[in-house]
Coordinates of C-alpha atoms in Angstrom, one line a residue:
X1 CA 94.6 17.7 -12.9
X2 CA 96.0 17.1 -9.4
X3 CA 99.2 15.4 -10.6
X4 CA 101.2 17.3 -13.2
X5 CA 104.5 18.7 -14.4
X6 CA 105.1 20.5 -11.1
X7 CA 105.0 17.1 -9.2
X8 CA 107.1 15.4 -11.8
X9 CA 109.7 18.2 -11.8
X10 CA 110.1 17.8 -8.1
X11 CA 111.4 14.2 -8.7
X12 CA 113.9 15.6 -11.1
X13 CA 114.8 18.2 -8.4
X14 CA 115.9 15.3 -6.2
X15 CA 118.6 14.5 -8.8
X16 CA 119.5 18.1 -9.2
X17 CA 120.0 18.6 -5.4
X18 CA 122.1 15.4 -5.2
X19 CA 124.1 16.6 -8.2
X20 CA 124.9 19.9 -6.5
X21 CA 126.2 18.0 -3.4
X22 CA 128.3 15.8 -5.7
X23 CA 129.9 18.9 -7.3
X24 CA 131.0 19.8 -3.8
X25 CA 132.3 16.3 -3.1
X26 CA 135.9 15.8 -1.8
X27 CA 136.0 12.4 -3.7
X28 CA 133.8 12.4 -6.8
X29 CA 134.8 8.9 -7.6
X30 CA 133.3 7.5 -4.5
X31 CA 129.6 8.1 -4.8
X32 CA 127.5 6.4 -2.0
X33 CA 124.6 5.5 -4.3
X34 CA 123.3 2.9 -1.8
X35 CA 123.1 5.6 0.9
X36 CA 121.4 8.1 -1.4
X37 CA 118.8 5.5 -2.6
X38 CA 118.2 4.3 0.9
X39 CA 117.7 7.9 2.2
X40 CA 115.3 8.7 -0.6
X41 CA 113.3 5.6 0.1
X42 CA 113.2 6.4 3.8
X43 CA 112.0 9.9 3.1
X44 CA 109.1 8.7 1.0
X45 CA 108.3 5.8 3.4
X46 CA 108.1 8.1 6.4
X47 CA 106.0 10.7 4.5
X48 CA 103.6 8.0 3.3
X49 CA 103.5 6.4 6.7
X50 CA 102.7 9.6 8.5
X51 CA 100.2 11.0 6.1
X52 CA 98.9 7.8 4.4
X53 CA 98.0 5.6 7.4
X54 CA 94.7 6.9 8.9
X55 CA 95.5 6.1 12.6
X56 CA 98.9 7.8 12.4
X57 CA 97.5 10.7 10.5
X58 CA 94.8 11.1 13.1
X59 CA 97.5 11.2 15.8
X60 CA 99.4 13.9 13.9
X61 CA 96.3 16.0 13.4
X62 CA 95.6 15.8 17.1
X63 CA 99.0 17.3 17.8
X64 CA 97.4 20.7 17.0
X65 CA 95.0 20.2 20.0
X66 CA 98.0 19.4 22.2
X67 CA 99.7 22.6 21.1
X68 CA 96.5 24.6 21.9
X69 CA 96.8 23.2 25.4
X70 CA 100.4 24.3 25.6
X71 CA 99.6 27.7 24.4
X72 CA 96.8 28.1 27.0
X73 CA 99.1 26.8 29.7
X74 CA 101.8 29.3 28.7
X75 CA 99.2 32.0 28.7
X76 CA 98.3 31.2 32.3
X77 CA 102.0 31.7 33.4
X78 CA 102.6 34.8 31.4
X79 CA 99.4 36.4 32.4
X80 CA 100.4 36.1 36.1
X81 CA 103.9 37.5 35.4
X82 CA 103.1 40.2 32.8
X83 CA 99.6 41.2 34.0
X84 CA 97.3 43.1 31.5
X85 CA 99.8 42.7 28.7
X86 CA 98.6 39.1 28.5
X87 CA 95.8 38.5 31.0
X88 CA 93.3 41.3 30.9
X89 CA 92.9 41.8 27.2
X90 CA 90.1 44.3 27.6
X91 CA 92.1 46.5 29.9
X92 CA 95.1 46.3 27.6
X93 CA 93.0 47.3 24.5
X94 CA 91.6 50.2 26.5
X95 CA 95.1 51.5 27.2
X96 CA 96.8 51.0 23.8
X97 CA 94.2 49.9 21.3
X98 CA 94.4 46.6 19.5
X99 CA 98.0 45.9 18.5
X100 CA 99.1 42.6 17.0
X101 CA 100.6 40.0 19.2
X102 CA 103.5 41.2 21.3
X103 CA 106.2 38.8 20.2
X104 CA 108.4 38.6 23.4
X105 CA 105.4 38.3 25.7
X106 CA 102.9 36.2 23.8
X107 CA 105.1 33.9 21.6
X108 CA 108.6 33.4 22.9
X109 CA 107.5 32.3 26.4
X110 CA 106.3 29.0 24.7
X111 CA 110.0 28.2 24.4
X112 CA 110.4 28.2 28.2
X113 CA 107.4 25.8 28.7
X114 CA 108.5 23.4 25.9
X115 CA 112.1 23.4 27.0
X116 CA 111.1 22.5 30.5
X117 CA 108.6 19.9 29.4
X118 CA 111.1 18.3 27.0
X119 CA 113.8 18.0 29.7
X120 CA 111.3 16.3 32.0
X121 CA 110.3 13.9 29.2
X122 CA 114.0 13.1 28.7
X123 CA 114.6 12.5 32.4
X124 CA 111.6 10.2 32.5
X125 CA 112.9 8.2 29.6
X126 CA 110.1 8.9 27.1
X127 CA 112.1 11.0 24.7
X128 CA 115.1 8.7 25.2
X129 CA 113.2 5.7 24.0
X130 CA 111.8 7.5 20.9
X131 CA 115.3 8.8 20.1
X132 CA 116.9 5.4 20.4
X133 CA 114.2 3.9 18.2
X134 CA 115.0 6.3 15.4
X135 CA 118.7 5.8 16.0
X136 CA 118.3 2.1 15.5
X137 CA 116.4 2.6 12.2
X138 CA 119.1 5.0 10.9
X139 CA 121.9 2.7 12.0
X140 CA 120.4 -0.4 10.3
X141 CA 119.3 1.2 7.1
X142 CA 122.2 3.7 6.4
X143 CA 125.1 1.8 7.9
X144 CA 126.1 4.6 10.3
X145 CA 128.0 4.0 13.6
X146 CA 126.1 4.0 16.8
X147 CA 127.1 7.5 18.1
X148 CA 126.4 9.1 14.7
X149 CA 123.0 7.5 14.3
X150 CA 122.1 8.6 17.9
X151 CA 123.0 12.2 17.1
X152 CA 121.1 12.1 13.9
X153 CA 118.0 10.8 15.7
X154 CA 118.4 13.3 18.6
X155 CA 118.4 16.2 16.2
X156 CA 114.8 15.4 15.3
X157 CA 113.8 16.6 18.8
X158 CA 116.8 18.7 20.1
X159 CA 118.7 21.6 18.9
X160 CA 122.0 21.6 16.9
X161 CA 124.1 22.0 20.0
X162 CA 122.1 19.8 22.3
X163 CA 122.1 16.6 20.2
X164 CA 125.9 16.4 20.1
X165 CA 126.0 16.5 23.9
X166 CA 124.6 13.0 23.8
X167 CA 127.8 11.7 22.0
X168 CA 130.3 14.1 23.4
X169 CA 132.9 11.4 24.3
X170 CA 132.9 10.2 20.7
X171 CA 133.4 13.5 18.9
X172 CA 137.2 13.5 19.3
X173 CA 137.5 10.1 17.4
X174 CA 134.8 10.5 14.7
X175 CA 135.9 10.6 11.1
X176 CA 135.4 13.9 9.1
X177 CA 132.5 12.3 7.3
X178 CA 130.8 11.4 10.6
X179 CA 131.4 14.9 11.9
X180 CA 129.8 16.4 8.8
X181 CA 126.8 14.1 9.3
X182 CA 126.4 15.3 12.9
X183 CA 126.7 19.0 11.9
X184 CA 124.5 18.7 8.8
X185 CA 121.6 17.0 10.5
X186 CA 121.8 19.8 13.1
X187 CA 121.3 22.3 10.3
X188 CA 118.6 20.3 8.6
X189 CA 116.2 20.2 11.6
X190 CA 114.8 22.5 14.2
X191 CA 114.5 22.2 18.0
X192 CA 111.3 21.0 19.6
X193 CA 111.3 24.2 21.7
X194 CA 110.9 26.5 18.7
X195 CA 108.7 24.1 16.7
X196 CA 105.6 25.1 18.7
X197 CA 106.3 28.8 18.1
X198 CA 106.4 28.2 14.4
X199 CA 103.1 26.3 14.6
X200 CA 101.5 29.3 16.2
X201 CA 102.9 31.6 13.5
X202 CA 101.5 29.4 10.6
X203 CA 98.4 27.8 12.0
X204 CA 96.0 30.4 10.7
X205 CA 97.2 30.1 7.0
X206 CA 98.3 26.4 6.7
X207 CA 96.1 23.5 7.9
X208 CA 97.8 20.7 9.8
X209 CA 101.0 22.8 10.1
X210 CA 102.1 20.8 13.2
X211 CA 102.0 17.6 11.2
X212 CA 104.1 19.1 8.5
X213 CA 106.8 20.5 10.9
X214 CA 107.1 17.1 12.6
X215 CA 107.3 15.4 9.3
X216 CA 110.0 17.6 7.9
X217 CA 112.2 17.2 11.0
X218 CA 112.0 13.4 10.5
X219 CA 112.5 13.2 6.7
X220 CA 115.2 15.9 6.5
X221 CA 117.5 13.9 8.7
X222 CA 118.1 11.0 6.2
X223 CA 118.4 13.7 3.4
X224 CA 121.2 15.5 5.4
X225 CA 123.0 12.2 6.0
X226 CA 122.9 11.3 2.3
X227 CA 124.1 14.7 1.2
X228 CA 126.8 14.8 3.8
X229 CA 128.1 11.4 2.7
X230 CA 128.0 12.5 -1.0
X231 CA 130.2 15.6 -0.1
X232 CA 132.6 13.6 2.1
X233 CA 132.3 9.8 1.3
X234 CA 133.4 7.6 4.2
X235 CA 136.8 6.1 3.6
X236 CA 137.7 5.2 7.2
X237 CA 136.5 2.8 9.8
X238 CA 133.5 4.2 11.5
X239 CA 132.7 3.7 15.2
X240 CA 130.7 0.5 15.9
X241 CA 129.9 1.5 19.5
X242 CA 126.3 1.4 20.5
X243 CA 126.5 5.1 21.2
X244 CA 124.8 4.8 24.6
X245 CA 124.8 8.2 26.4
X246 CA 125.1 9.0 30.0
X247 CA 123.4 12.4 29.5
X248 CA 121.0 12.7 32.4
X249 CA 119.4 15.0 34.9
X250 CA 119.7 14.4 38.6
X251 CA 115.9 14.6 39.2
X252 CA 112.6 15.7 37.8
X253 CA 113.0 19.1 39.5
X254 CA 116.5 19.4 38.0
X255 CA 115.2 18.7 34.6
X256 CA 112.3 21.2 35.1
X257 CA 114.6 24.0 36.3
X258 CA 117.4 23.3 33.7
X259 CA 114.9 23.2 30.8
X260 CA 113.3 26.5 31.9
X261 CA 116.6 28.2 32.4
X262 CA 117.8 27.1 29.0
X263 CA 114.6 28.4 27.5
X264 CA 115.0 31.9 28.9
X265 CA 118.5 32.0 27.5
X266 CA 117.1 31.1 24.0
X267 CA 114.4 33.8 24.3
X268 CA 116.9 36.6 25.0
X269 CA 119.2 35.4 22.2
X270 CA 116.3 35.3 19.7
X271 CA 114.9 38.7 20.8
X272 CA 118.4 40.4 20.7
X273 CA 119.1 39.0 17.3
X274 CA 115.7 40.0 15.9
X275 CA 116.3 43.6 17.0
X276 CA 119.8 43.7 15.4
X277 CA 118.7 41.8 12.3
X278 CA 115.7 44.1 11.6
X279 CA 118.0 47.1 11.8
X280 CA 120.4 45.6 9.4
X281 CA 117.6 44.7 6.9
X282 CA 116.3 48.2 7.1
X283 CA 119.8 49.6 6.4
X284 CA 120.3 47.2 3.5
X285 CA 117.0 48.0 1.9
X286 CA 117.6 51.7 2.3
X287 CA 121.0 51.4 0.5
X288 CA 119.6 49.3 -2.2
X289 CA 116.6 51.6 -2.7
X290 CA 119.1 54.4 -3.7
X291 CA 119.9 52.5 -6.9
X292 CA 118.0 54.4 -9.6
X293 CA 116.7 51.3 -11.4
X294 CA 113.0 50.2 -11.5
X295 CA 112.2 46.5 -11.3
X296 CA 108.6 46.1 -12.4
X297 CA 107.6 49.3 -10.7
X298 CA 109.5 48.4 -7.5
X299 CA 112.8 49.5 -6.1
X300 CA 115.5 47.0 -5.6
X301 CA 115.3 45.3 -2.2
X302 CA 117.0 42.5 -0.3
X303 CA 113.9 40.3 -0.6
X304 CA 114.0 40.8 -4.4
X305 CA 117.7 39.6 -4.6
X306 CA 117.1 36.6 -2.3
X307 CA 114.1 35.6 -4.4
X308 CA 116.1 35.7 -7.6
X309 CA 118.9 33.6 -6.0
X310 CA 116.8 30.8 -4.7
X311 CA 114.0 30.8 -7.3
X312 CA 115.7 28.1 -9.5
X313 CA 116.0 25.7 -6.6
X314 CA 112.4 26.2 -5.5
X315 CA 111.3 25.8 -9.1
X316 CA 113.1 22.4 -9.3
X317 CA 111.6 21.5 -5.9
X318 CA 108.1 21.6 -7.5
X319 CA 107.0 25.2 -7.0
X320 CA 105.2 26.7 -10.1
X321 CA 107.2 29.2 -12.1
X322 CA 105.0 32.1 -11.2
X323 CA 105.5 31.5 -7.4
X324 CA 109.2 30.4 -7.5
X325 CA 110.6 33.9 -6.8
X326 CA 108.3 34.5 -3.9
X327 CA 109.1 31.1 -2.5
X328 CA 112.8 31.7 -3.0
X329 CA 112.5 34.9 -0.9
X330 CA 111.6 32.9 2.2
X331 CA 114.5 30.4 1.7
X332 CA 116.9 33.3 1.3
X333 CA 115.6 35.0 4.5
X334 CA 116.1 31.7 6.3
X335 CA 119.6 31.2 5.0
X336 CA 121.0 34.8 5.3
X337 CA 119.3 35.6 8.6
X338 CA 117.4 32.7 10.3
X339 CA 114.4 30.5 9.9
X340 CA 112.7 32.6 12.6
X341 CA 112.5 35.6 10.1
X342 CA 111.3 33.3 7.3
X343 CA 108.5 31.8 9.5
X344 CA 107.4 35.3 10.8
X345 CA 107.1 36.5 7.2
X346 CA 105.4 33.4 5.9
X347 CA 102.9 33.5 8.7
X348 CA 102.1 37.2 8.0
X349 CA 101.6 36.5 4.3
X350 CA 97.9 36.5 3.5
X351 CA 96.4 33.2 2.5
X352 CA 95.4 34.7 -0.9
X353 CA 99.0 35.6 -1.7
X354 CA 100.2 32.1 -2.2
X355 CA 98.6 28.8 -3.0
X356 CA 98.3 26.3 -0.1
X357 CA 100.5 23.7 -1.9
X358 CA 103.3 26.2 -2.4
X359 CA 103.0 27.4 1.2
X360 CA 103.4 23.8 2.3
X361 CA 106.5 23.3 0.1
X362 CA 108.1 26.5 1.5
X363 CA 107.3 25.4 5.0
X364 CA 109.4 22.3 4.5
X365 CA 112.2 24.2 2.8
X366 CA 112.7 26.7 5.6
X367 CA 112.3 24.3 8.5
X368 CA 116.0 24.0 9.5
X369 CA 118.8 25.9 11.3
X370 CA 121.0 26.3 8.2
X371 CA 122.0 29.9 8.2
X372 CA 125.1 32.1 8.7
X373 CA 124.4 32.9 12.3
X374 CA 124.0 29.2 13.3
X375 CA 127.5 28.5 11.8
X376 CA 129.1 30.4 14.7
X377 CA 126.7 28.9 17.3
X378 CA 127.4 25.3 16.1
X379 CA 131.1 25.6 15.8
X380 CA 131.4 27.3 19.1
X381 CA 129.3 24.7 20.9
X382 CA 131.2 21.7 19.3
X383 CA 134.6 23.3 20.0
X384 CA 133.7 23.4 23.7
X385 CA 132.8 19.7 23.6
X386 CA 135.9 18.6 21.5
X387 CA 138.5 21.5 21.3
X388 CA 141.0 19.3 19.6
X389 CA 138.7 18.9 16.6
X390 CA 138.1 22.7 16.2
X391 CA 140.1 22.8 12.9
X392 CA 137.9 20.1 11.5
X393 CA 134.7 21.9 12.6
X394 CA 135.9 25.1 10.9
X395 CA 136.8 23.4 7.7
X396 CA 133.4 21.7 7.5
X397 CA 131.4 24.9 8.1
X398 CA 130.5 25.7 4.5
X399 CA 129.7 22.1 3.6
X400 CA 127.5 22.0 6.7
X401 CA 125.6 25.1 5.5
X402 CA 125.2 23.8 2.0
X403 CA 124.1 20.3 3.0
X404 CA 121.7 21.5 5.7
X405 CA 120.1 24.0 3.2
X406 CA 119.8 21.4 0.4
X407 CA 118.4 18.8 2.8
X408 CA 115.3 20.8 3.7
X409 CA 114.8 21.7 0.1
X410 CA 115.1 18.0 -0.8
X411 CA 112.5 17.2 1.8
X412 CA 110.2 19.8 0.2
X413 CA 110.8 18.2 -3.2
X414 CA 109.7 14.9 -1.8
X415 CA 106.4 16.4 -0.6
X416 CA 105.9 18.4 -3.8
X417 CA 106.3 15.2 -5.9
X418 CA 103.3 13.6 -4.2
X419 CA 99.6 14.3 -4.9
X420 CA 98.6 17.2 -2.6
X421 CA 95.4 15.4 -1.6
X422 CA 97.6 13.1 0.5
X423 CA 98.3 16.0 2.9
X424 CA 94.7 17.1 3.3
X425 CA 92.5 15.8 6.1
X426 CA 89.5 13.6 5.1
X427 CA 87.1 16.4 6.1
X428 CA 89.1 19.0 4.3
X429 CA 88.6 18.6 0.5
X430 CA 91.2 19.8 -1.9
X431 CA 90.0 22.9 -3.7
X432 CA 91.5 23.7 -7.2
X433 CA 92.7 27.0 -5.8
X434 CA 94.9 25.2 -3.2
X435 CA 97.1 23.7 -5.9
X436 CA 96.8 26.2 -8.8
X437 CA 97.1 29.9 -8.9
X438 CA 97.2 32.4 -6.1
X439 CA 94.6 35.1 -6.0
X440 CA 95.1 38.1 -8.3
X441 CA 94.3 40.6 -5.5
X442 CA 96.4 40.3 -2.4
X443 CA 96.1 42.3 0.8
X444 CA 98.9 44.3 2.2
X445 CA 102.1 42.4 2.8
X446 CA 103.6 41.3 6.1
X447 CA 105.1 43.8 8.5
X448 CA 107.5 45.9 6.5
X449 CA 111.0 46.8 7.5
X450 CA 111.0 49.7 5.2
X451 CA 108.6 51.1 2.7
X452 CA 110.6 49.3 0.0
X453 CA 108.4 46.7 -1.7
X454 CA 110.0 43.3 -1.8
X455 CA 110.0 40.9 -4.6
X456 CA 108.1 41.1 -7.9
X457 CA 106.1 38.0 -7.7
X458 CA 102.7 37.2 -9.2
X459 CA 101.0 38.2 -6.1
X460 CA 101.8 41.1 -3.8
X461 CA 105.3 41.2 -2.4
X462 CA 106.5 40.3 1.0
X463 CA 108.5 42.6 3.1
X464 CA 111.3 41.3 5.2
X465 CA 110.7 41.7 8.9
X466 CA 113.4 41.1 11.3
X467 CA 116.0 38.4 10.8
X468 CA 116.5 36.4 13.9
X469 CA 119.5 34.0 14.0
X470 CA 118.1 31.1 15.8
X471 CA 119.8 29.5 18.5
X472 CA 119.4 25.8 18.3
X473 CA 118.6 24.8 21.8
X474 CA 115.7 22.5 22.5
X475 CA 114.6 19.6 24.5
X476 CA 117.0 18.1 26.8
X477 CA 119.8 20.5 27.5
X478 CA 122.2 21.3 30.1
X479 CA 124.0 24.2 28.4
X480 CA 123.4 26.5 25.5
X481 CA 126.6 27.5 23.7

């Protein structure tokens, strides 16, 4: 049966997630139930609109074609710069054999192209119109002030430090509740510049991955707003300003150059952090492997611990019991390191190792910037924009991490509560295997950081490749903190 206990449990998971936020509330007597109900309705409405209306669904599915064009365009540029490493595949294979994709040459350059393109679209007013439309919806339905709603909407397309630039003059007068909303939505979404990279990582194992990543960026925003307002209920007068921004580029060429420059800064940040993170994961697994305890025939590993920690939440989000630990591993990798690490590992996980439905749920759960590394990036960026509010930013750091993490898991629970056939294309029938059990036999796991086997899950374990603290830059940007 397509709809069963896993779907129903995901609805219960929405209450559990909200309850966790309430336990962290600064004022438990003021529960914003109207905001929570409104946010939940918005999440279901957006999901059903994007996947249930044929013409909109067709548009979402066509995004994959657009991404293929962007990948081909990026390849043209990188082939000219890097030569046979990218362009002459036959010559490259003759020299070094047939290695897998070279991360820094074949995937990360997409960030430069998307960063430049996004900046141009902002300068031309296209992204600005879309952002203002979402801001209007959030302001009307959730009662937020103009600047706050603009920042929430901008986070759908931009990074965690770029979106606040649009409301920089208002940061110094915002209430603590509004500041938490701004910070939490930054942690609950990803930047457009890295979204395309994640699509390339998952497109071989998850159909319509672009549609899913776009959807989660939209529906996780109201979730983050609701959870932030549960943790810090609004007790002060909010700003009623329209939140209009004077953020602009001087010309199309300025937008093009600034976006590309910001993109290269992001690339080096990601590459540097991946190297450092991989080394730390290797060390952690080596130390844990010394413990003379056997767990189902496997040595203790970081993946194993992370899986155990997040398995209960993923189970309540609708993941079957026998896949909850494996799913929890990815959420743990995303939280402790960065979503880049989680996406790399999820993309390397063989299709037989996890059901398509669970893979979809995990994709929603890890699609956000909520991790320890991002805390420093976000606080540093906001402190530059409003230095007088630095004590507030610091005091809100942990609530931001919790609300951002819970928001993406809440988004995954919304998807898990719906029949999985909703997310399949008309020409892509649902197979029983897509929503039931993973295969018993699973090929070798993703690139391993050590020879330590990860988490004891029903299918074969996943090893933790490099953690990469993501930097949140994206679309329109003039600086990257």
